[in-house]
Coordinates of C-alpha atoms and ligand atoms in Angstrom, one line a residue:
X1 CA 179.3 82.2 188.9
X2 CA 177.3 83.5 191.9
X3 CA 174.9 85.8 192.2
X4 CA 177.0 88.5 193.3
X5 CA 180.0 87.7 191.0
X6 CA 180.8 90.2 188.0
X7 CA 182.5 89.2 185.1
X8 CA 186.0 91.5 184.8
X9 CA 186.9 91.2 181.2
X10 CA 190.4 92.7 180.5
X11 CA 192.0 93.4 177.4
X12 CA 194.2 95.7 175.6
X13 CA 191.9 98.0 174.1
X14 CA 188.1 98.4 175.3
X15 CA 185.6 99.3 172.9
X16 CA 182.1 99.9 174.3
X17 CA 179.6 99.3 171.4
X18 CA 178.0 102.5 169.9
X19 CA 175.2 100.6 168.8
X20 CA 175.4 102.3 165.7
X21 CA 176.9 100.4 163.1
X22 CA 180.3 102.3 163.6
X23 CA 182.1 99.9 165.9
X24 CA 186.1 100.0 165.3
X25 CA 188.2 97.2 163.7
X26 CA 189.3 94.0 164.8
X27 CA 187.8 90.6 166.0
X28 CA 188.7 90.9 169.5
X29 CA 186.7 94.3 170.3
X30 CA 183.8 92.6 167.9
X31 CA 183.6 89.6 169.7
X32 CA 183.8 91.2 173.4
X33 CA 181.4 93.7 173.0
X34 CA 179.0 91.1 172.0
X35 CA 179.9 88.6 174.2
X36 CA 179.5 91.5 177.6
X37 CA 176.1 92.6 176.3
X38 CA 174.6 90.2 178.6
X39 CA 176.6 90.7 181.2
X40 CA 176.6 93.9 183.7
X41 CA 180.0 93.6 184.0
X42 CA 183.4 95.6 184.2
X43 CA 185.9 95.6 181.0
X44 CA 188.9 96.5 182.3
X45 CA 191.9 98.1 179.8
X46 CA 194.3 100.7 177.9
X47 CA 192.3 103.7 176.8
X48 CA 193.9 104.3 173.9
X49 CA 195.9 107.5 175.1
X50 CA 199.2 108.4 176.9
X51 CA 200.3 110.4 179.4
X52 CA 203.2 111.6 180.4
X53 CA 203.8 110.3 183.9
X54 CA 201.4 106.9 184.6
X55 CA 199.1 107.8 187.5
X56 CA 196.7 104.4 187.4
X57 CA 194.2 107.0 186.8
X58 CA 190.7 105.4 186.0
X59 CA 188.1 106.7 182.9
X60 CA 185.2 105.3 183.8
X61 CA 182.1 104.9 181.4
X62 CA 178.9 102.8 180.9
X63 CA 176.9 101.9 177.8
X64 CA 174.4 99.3 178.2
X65 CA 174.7 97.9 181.3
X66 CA 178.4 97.6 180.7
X67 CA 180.8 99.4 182.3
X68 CA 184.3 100.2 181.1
X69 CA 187.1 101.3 183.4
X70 CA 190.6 102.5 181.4
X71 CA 194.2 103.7 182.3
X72 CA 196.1 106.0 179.9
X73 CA 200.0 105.2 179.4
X74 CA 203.3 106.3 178.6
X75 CA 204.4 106.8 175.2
X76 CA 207.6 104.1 175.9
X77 CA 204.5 101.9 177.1
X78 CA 203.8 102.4 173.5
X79 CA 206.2 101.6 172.3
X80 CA 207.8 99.0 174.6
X81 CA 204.6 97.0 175.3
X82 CA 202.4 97.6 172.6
X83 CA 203.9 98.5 169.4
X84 CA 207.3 96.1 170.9
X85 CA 206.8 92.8 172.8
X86 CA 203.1 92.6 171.5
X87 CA 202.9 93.3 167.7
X88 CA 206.8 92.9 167.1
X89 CA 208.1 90.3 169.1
X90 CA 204.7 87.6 169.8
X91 CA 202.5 88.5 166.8
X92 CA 204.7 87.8 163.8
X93 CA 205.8 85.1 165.9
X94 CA 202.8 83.5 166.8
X95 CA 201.7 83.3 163.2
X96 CA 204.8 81.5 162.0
X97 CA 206.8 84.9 160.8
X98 CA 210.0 84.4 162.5
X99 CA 211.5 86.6 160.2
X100 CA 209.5 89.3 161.0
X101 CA 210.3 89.0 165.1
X102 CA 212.2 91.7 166.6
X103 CA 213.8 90.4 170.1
X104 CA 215.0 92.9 172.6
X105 CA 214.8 93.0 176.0
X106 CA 213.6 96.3 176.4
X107 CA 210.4 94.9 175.0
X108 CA 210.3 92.4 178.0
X109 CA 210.9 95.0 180.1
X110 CA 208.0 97.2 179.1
X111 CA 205.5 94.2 178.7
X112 CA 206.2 93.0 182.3
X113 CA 206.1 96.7 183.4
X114 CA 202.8 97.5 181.9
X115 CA 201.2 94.0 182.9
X116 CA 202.3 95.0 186.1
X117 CA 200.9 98.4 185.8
X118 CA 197.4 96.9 184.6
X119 CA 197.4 94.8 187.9
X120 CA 198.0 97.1 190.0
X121 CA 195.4 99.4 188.5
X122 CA 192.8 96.6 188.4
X123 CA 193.9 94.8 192.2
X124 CA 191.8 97.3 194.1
X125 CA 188.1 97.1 192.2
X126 CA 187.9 93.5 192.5
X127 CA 185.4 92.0 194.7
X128 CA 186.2 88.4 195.8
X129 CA 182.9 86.7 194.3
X130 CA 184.0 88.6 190.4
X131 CA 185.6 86.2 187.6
X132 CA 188.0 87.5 185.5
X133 CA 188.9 86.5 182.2
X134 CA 192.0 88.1 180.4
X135 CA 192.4 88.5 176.7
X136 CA 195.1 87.9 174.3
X137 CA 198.7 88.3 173.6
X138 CA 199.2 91.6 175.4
X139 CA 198.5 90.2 178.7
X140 CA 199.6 86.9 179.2
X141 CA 201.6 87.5 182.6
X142 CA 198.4 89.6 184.3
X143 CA 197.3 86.5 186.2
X144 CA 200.8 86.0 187.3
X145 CA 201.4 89.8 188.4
X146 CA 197.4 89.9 190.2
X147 CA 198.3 86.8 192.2
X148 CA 201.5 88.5 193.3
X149 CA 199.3 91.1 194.8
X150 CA 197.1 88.5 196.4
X151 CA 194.2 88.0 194.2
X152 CA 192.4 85.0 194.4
X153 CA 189.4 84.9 192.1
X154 CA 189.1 82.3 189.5
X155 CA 191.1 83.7 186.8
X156 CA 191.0 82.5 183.0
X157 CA 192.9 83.8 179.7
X158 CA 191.6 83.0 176.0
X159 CA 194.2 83.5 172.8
X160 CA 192.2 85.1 170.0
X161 CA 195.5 84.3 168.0
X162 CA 197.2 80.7 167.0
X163 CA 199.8 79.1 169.2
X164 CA 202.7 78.1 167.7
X165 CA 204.1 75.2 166.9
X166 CA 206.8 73.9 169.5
X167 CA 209.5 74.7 167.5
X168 CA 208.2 78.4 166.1
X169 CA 207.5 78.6 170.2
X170 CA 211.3 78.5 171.4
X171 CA 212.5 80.7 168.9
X172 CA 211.6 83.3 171.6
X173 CA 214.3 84.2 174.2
X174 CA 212.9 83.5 177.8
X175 CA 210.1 81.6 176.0
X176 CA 209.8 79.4 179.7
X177 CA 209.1 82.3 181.6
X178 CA 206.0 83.3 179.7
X179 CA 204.8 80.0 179.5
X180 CA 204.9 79.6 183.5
X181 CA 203.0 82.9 183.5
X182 CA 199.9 81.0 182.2
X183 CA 200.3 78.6 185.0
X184 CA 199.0 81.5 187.4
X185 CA 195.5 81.2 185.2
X186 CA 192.5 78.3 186.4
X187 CA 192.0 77.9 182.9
X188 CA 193.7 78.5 179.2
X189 CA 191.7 78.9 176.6
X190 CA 192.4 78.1 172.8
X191 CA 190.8 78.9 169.6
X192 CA 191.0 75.1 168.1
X193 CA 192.2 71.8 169.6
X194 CA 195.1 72.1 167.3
X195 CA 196.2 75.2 169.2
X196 CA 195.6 73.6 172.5
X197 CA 197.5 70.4 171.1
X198 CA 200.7 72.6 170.5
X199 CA 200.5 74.0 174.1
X200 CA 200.3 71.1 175.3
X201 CA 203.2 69.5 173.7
X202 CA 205.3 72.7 174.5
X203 CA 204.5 71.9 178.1
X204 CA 205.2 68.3 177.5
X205 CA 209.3 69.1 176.4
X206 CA 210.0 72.1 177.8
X207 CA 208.1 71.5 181.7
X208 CA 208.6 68.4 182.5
X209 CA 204.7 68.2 181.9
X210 CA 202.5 65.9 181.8
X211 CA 198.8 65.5 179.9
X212 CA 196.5 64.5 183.4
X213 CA 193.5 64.1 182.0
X214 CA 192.1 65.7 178.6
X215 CA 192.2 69.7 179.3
X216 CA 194.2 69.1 182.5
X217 CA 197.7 69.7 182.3
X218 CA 200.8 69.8 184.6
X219 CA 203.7 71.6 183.8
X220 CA 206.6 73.5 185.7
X221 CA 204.9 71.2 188.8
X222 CA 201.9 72.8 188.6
X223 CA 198.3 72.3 187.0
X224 CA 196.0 73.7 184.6
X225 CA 193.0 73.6 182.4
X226 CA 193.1 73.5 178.7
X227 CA 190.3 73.9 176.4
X228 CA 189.2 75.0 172.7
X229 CA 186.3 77.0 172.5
X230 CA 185.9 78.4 169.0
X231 CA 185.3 82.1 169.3
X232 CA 181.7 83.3 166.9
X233 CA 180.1 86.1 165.3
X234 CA 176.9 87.5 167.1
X235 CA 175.2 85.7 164.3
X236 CA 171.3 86.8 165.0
X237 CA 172.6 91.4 165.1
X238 CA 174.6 90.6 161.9
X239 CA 171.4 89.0 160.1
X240 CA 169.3 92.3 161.5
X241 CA 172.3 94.6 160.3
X242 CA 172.1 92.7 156.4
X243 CA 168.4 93.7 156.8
X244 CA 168.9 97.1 157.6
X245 CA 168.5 100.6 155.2
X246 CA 172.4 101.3 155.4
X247 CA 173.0 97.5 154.5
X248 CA 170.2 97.1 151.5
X249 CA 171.5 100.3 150.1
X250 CA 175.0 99.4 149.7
X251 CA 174.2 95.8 148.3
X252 CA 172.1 98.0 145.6
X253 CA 175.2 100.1 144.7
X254 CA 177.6 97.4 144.8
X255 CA 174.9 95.0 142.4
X256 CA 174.9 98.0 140.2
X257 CA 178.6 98.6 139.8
X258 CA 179.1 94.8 139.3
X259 CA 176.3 94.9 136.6
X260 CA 176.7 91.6 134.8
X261 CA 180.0 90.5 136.8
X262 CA 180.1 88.5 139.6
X263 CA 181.5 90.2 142.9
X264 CA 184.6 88.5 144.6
X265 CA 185.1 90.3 147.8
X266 CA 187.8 89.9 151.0
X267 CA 188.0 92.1 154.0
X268 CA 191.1 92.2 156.2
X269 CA 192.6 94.4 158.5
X270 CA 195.8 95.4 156.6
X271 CA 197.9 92.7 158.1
X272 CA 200.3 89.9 156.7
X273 CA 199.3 87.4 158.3
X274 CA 195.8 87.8 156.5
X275 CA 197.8 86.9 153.2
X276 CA 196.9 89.6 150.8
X277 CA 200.0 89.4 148.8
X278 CA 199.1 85.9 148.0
X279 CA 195.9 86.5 147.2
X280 CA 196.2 89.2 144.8
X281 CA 198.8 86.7 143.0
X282 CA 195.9 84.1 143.1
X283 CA 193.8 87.1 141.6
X284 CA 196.3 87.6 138.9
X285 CA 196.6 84.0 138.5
X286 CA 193.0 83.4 137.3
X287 CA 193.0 86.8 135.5
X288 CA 196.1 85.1 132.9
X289 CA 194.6 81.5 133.3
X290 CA 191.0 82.4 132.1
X291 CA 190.7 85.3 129.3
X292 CA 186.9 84.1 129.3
X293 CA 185.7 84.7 132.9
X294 CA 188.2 88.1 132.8
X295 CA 184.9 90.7 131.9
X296 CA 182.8 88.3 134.1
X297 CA 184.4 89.1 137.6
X298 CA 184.7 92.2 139.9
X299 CA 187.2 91.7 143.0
X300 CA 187.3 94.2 145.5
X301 CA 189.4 93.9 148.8
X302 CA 188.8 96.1 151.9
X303 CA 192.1 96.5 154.2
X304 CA 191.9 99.2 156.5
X305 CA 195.2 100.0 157.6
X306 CA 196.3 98.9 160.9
X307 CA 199.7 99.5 163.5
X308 CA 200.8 101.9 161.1
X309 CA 203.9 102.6 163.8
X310 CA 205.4 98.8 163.2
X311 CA 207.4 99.2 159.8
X312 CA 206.4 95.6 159.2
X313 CA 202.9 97.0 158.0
X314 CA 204.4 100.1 156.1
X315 CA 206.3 97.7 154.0
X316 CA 203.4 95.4 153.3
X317 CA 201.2 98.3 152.1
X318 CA 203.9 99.5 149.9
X319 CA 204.0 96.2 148.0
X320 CA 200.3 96.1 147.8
X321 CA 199.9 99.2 146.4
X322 CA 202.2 98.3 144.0
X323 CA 201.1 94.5 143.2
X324 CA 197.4 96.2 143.1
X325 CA 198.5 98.7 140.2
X326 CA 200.2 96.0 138.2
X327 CA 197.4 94.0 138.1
X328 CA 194.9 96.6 136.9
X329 CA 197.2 98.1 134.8
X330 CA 198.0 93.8 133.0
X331 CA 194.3 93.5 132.6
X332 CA 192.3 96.6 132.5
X333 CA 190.3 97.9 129.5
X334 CA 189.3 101.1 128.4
X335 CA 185.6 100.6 129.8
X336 CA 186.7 97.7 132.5
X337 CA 188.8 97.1 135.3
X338 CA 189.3 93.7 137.0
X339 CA 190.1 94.7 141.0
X340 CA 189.1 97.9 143.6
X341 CA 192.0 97.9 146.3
X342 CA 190.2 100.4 149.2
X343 CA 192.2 101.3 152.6
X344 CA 188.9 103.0 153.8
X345 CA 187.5 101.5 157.0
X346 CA 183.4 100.9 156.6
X347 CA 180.8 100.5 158.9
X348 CA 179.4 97.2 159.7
X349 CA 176.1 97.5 158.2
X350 CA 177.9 98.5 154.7
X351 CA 180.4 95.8 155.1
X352 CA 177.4 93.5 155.6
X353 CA 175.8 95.0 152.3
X354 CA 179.0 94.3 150.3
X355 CA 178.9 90.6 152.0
X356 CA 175.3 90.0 150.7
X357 CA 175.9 91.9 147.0
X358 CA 179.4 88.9 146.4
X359 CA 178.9 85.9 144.4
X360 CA 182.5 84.5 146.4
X361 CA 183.9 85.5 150.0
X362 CA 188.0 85.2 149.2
X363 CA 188.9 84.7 153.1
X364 CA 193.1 83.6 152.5
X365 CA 194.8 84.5 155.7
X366 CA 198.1 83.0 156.0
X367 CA 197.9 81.9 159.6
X368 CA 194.9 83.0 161.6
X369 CA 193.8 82.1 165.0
X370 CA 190.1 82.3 163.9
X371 CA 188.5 84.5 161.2
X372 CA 185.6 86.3 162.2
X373 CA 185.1 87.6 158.4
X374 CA 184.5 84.7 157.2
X375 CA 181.7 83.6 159.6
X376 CA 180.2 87.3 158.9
X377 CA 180.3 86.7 154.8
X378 CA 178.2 83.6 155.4
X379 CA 175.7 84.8 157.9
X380 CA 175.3 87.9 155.1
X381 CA 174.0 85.8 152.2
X382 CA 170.5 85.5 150.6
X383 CA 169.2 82.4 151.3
X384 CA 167.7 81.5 147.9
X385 CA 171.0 82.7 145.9
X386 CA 174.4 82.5 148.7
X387 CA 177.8 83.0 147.4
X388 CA 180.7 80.6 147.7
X389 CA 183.2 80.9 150.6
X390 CA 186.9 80.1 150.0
X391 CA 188.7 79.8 153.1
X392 CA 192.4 79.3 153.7
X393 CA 193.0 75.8 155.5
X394 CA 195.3 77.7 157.9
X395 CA 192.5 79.9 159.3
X396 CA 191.1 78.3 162.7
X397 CA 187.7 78.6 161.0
X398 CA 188.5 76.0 158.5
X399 CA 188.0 73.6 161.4
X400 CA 184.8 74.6 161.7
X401 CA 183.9 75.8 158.1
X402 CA 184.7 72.4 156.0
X403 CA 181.9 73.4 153.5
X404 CA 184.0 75.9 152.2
X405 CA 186.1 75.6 149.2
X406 CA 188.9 75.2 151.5
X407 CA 192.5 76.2 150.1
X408 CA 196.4 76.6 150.5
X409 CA 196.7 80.5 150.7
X410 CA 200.3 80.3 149.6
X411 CA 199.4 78.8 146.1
X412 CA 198.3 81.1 143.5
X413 CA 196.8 78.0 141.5
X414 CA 194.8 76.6 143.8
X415 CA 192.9 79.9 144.7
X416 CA 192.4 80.3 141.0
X417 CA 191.0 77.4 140.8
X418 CA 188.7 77.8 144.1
X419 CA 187.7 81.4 142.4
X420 CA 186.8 79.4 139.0
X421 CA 184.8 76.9 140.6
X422 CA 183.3 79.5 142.7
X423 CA 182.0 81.1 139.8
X424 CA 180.8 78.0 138.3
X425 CA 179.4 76.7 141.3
X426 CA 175.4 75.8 140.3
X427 CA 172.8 77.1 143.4
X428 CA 172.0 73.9 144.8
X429 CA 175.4 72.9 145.4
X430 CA 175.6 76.7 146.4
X431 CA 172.9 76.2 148.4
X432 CA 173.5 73.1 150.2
X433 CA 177.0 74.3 151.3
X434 CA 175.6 78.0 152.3
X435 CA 173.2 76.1 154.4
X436 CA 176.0 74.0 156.1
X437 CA 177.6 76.7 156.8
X438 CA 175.2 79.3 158.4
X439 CA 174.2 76.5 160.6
X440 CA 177.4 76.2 162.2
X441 CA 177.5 80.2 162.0
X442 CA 174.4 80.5 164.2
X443 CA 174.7 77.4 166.3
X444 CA 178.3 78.1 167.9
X445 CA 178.1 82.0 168.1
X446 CA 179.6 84.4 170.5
X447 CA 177.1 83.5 173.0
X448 CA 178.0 79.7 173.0
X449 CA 181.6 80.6 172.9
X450 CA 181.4 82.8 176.0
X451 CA 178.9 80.8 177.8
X452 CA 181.2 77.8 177.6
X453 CA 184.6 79.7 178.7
X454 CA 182.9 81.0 181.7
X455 CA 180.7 77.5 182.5
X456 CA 183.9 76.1 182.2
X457 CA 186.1 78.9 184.2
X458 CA 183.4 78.5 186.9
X459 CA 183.1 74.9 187.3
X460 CA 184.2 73.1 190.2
X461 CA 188.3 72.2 189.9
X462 CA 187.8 68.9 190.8
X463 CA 185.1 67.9 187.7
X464 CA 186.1 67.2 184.0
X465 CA 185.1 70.2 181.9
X466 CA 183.4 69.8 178.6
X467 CA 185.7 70.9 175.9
X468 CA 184.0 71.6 172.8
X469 CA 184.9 70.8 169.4
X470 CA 187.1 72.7 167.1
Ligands
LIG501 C1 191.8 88.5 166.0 C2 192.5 87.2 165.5 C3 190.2 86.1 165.6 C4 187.5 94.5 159.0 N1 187.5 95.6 158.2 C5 186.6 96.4 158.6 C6 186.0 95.9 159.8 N2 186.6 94.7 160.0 C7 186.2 93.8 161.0 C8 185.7 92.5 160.4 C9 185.8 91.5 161.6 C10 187.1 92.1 162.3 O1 187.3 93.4 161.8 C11 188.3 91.3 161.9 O2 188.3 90.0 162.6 P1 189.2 88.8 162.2 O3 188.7 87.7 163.0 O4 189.1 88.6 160.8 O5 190.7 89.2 162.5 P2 191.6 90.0 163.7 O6 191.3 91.4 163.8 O7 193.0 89.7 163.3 O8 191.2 89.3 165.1 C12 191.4 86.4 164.7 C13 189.7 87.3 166.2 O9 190.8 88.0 166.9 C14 188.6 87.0 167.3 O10 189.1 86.1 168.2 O11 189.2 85.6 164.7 O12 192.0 85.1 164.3 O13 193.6 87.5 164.7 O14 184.8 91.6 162.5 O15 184.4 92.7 160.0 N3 185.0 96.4 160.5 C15 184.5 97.7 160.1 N4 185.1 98.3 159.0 C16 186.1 97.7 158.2 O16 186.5 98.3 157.2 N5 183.6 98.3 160.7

């Protein structure tokens, strides 16, 4: 980058950091706010309101050096772009829930028209030397709609979320046209190399493409870069936040509740992909498999509610609430119950207490692009006494996390049997594992991830990028 050059980061939702513990939910807003604190740069996105009429309208506001620059929207934005094409149509989709896709057209329409929208808005503060990089689902034709109003910057997009198999990929009508769109990027950017894999093989049957180089594809007679770069935690502020008042005092309560039982903990946004429904039937599983670890285990699972307006995620709470309730009421006692089911949203520092109180991190998503939880869980734990991670193989982690009692999320058995040898687990063997892991949590953080996107979004054209593992 030179000198001059900002770094425009665009997303769907900006979330300048508060700095005090009380950040919002969600992997994406974590991981950029990290990743911009050392940059004074410009995050570019939807404000989180509507409007009646769209007037491109900037908010702007700067916290620490970084300043954030939103537009409000319509209410059939909303509903067309965000609530529709995003969270209905490519979400489920993306994660392998075909069954859960909506497909209608005036979806597309609104997620071209507010793509277009976000361009137009954002054409006018770029200055030729900036780099953009574009985030996520939401806005995978912005390149495509910024170079039809004659931007040329080096522009680059990264998918916080998996990409589907070939197959899954052309259930989607006009799935072509959206993959063309990514064309109009320098550089695509994938969670893991099995992510980047699928692209590629999309591009390879449905473009007439062709594999150039490793990470340099052509397609629809065009090129483009491919990479993985495994997105991190900001491993060294979540160690401070485990050390902090807010953090010690909650592992205190949460040790004292559990007196004498061993604390089996998952935190998810309320979302099916995270597979809570399965894991609660793991839960029960080990509950009727093992009457003599029943009084010896606490689980509690934290899912603040999220896109309340999809009816997807009304139905999944429903059948929670219920599967929650039968459990408790199979296998409580009098003086005892075996599972606390909170909606609540906590800060970070308390979540990072309830990390560092749990003897096992139950991380079981379904389909998951990465799984910043269970990179936080790790980077939580005493040194001298760390709990056992089980992570599903299907999270993009589980590339990264292989010391983990890794499982299939959609068996109840094997997660009972990852929680009973979790519990069993002797400290060295909790040790050596814990110690495995935090390496890897520390060593490819969110600084490493963004540092190689943009070394690599910045490089020359001509010379092979590095493409890290994952
Ligand atoms: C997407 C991809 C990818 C959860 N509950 C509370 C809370 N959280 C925080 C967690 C974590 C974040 O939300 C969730 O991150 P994940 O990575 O687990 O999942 P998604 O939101 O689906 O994120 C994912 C990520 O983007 C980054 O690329 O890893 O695969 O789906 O940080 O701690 N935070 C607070 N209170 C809660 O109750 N404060």
């Amino acid at each position: 980058m030179s000198p001059e050059g900002r770094l425009i980061v665009v997303s769907n939702r900006v979330n300048l950091p508060s700095g005090d513990g009380e950040e919002s939910v969600g992997g994406l807003a974590m991981a950029l706010a990290a990743a911009l604190k050392a940059y004074s740069g410009l995050w570019f996105g939807w404000s989180g309101r509507t409007t009646e009429t769209f007037t491109g309208e900037l908010h702007a506001e700067t916290v620490g050096g970084v300043t954030a620059a939103t537009v409000d929207l319509e209410e059939v934005d909303l509903d067309e772009y965000y609530n529709g094409y995003a969270n209905k149509t490519l979400w489920p989709l993306f994660h392998y829930r075909i069954d859960l896709a909506a497909f209608d057209r005036a979806f597309d329409k609104g997620y071209t028209r507010v793509n277009r929208r976000f361009a137009a808005t954002l054409a006018p503060l770029i200055r030729p030397d900036d780099v953009i990089w574009v985030h996520d689902y939401h806005l995978i034709p912005l390149a495509k709609e910024l170079r039809a109003l004659g931007v040329k910057n080096r522009v680059g997009f990264f998918l916080h979320i998996p990409w589907p198999a070939h197959q899954v990929m052309i259930n989607l009508p006009r799935h072509r046209q959206l993959v063309e769109a990514m064309f109009d990027y320098d550089l695509v950017g994938f969670q893991t190399a099995e992510h980047q894999q699928a692209f590629e093989e999309y591009v390879l049957n449905e473009a007439d493409g062709e594999v150039v180089r490793p990470g340099c594809l052509k397609g629809f007679g065009r090129g483009l870069e491919t990479g993985a770069f495994p997105i991190g935690i900001d491993a060294e502020d979540f160690a401070r936040m485990t050390h902090s008042s807010r953090a010690r005092r909650m592992r205190n309560l949460m040790i004292a509740a559990t007196v004498f039982r061993h604390l089996i903990v998952g935190v998810d946004r309320l979302d099916y992909s995270k597979g809570l429904e399965e894991r609660f039937l793991g839960f029960e599983h080990f509950l009727a498999q093992n009457p003599d670890l029943r009084r010896e285990v606490l689980m509690l699972q934290i899912a603040p509610v999220s896109r309340e307006a999809v009816e997807a995620y009304q139905e999944i709470r429903g059948r929670l609430d219920a599967l929650s309730g039968r459990i408790n009421g199979e296998f409580s006692d009098v003086d005892w119950a075996p599972f606390r089911y909170v909606n609540k949203n906590y800060r970070r520092d308390e979540l990072a207490g309830i990390y560092g109180a749990a003897r096992v991190g139950l991380v079981t998503p379904l389909r998951d692009g990465m799984n910043l939880v269970a990179k936080e869980f790790v980077a939580a734990q005493n040194p001298e006494d760390p709990g056992v991670l089980v992570l599903s193989r299907f999270a993009g982690a589980a590339r990264q996390m292989g010391d983990a009692l890794l499982v299939n999320p959609n068996s109840p058995e094997e997660v009972a049997d990852a929680l009973k040898r979790a519990i069993h687990m002797e400290k060295p063997e909790r040790i050596r594992r814990w110690e495995a892991l935090y390496d890897g949590v520390q060593r490819e953080d969110v600084t490493a991830w963004r540092d190689a996107f943009v070394a690599a979004l910045t490089a020359e054209p001509e010379t092979a990028r590095p493409a890290m593992a994952g």
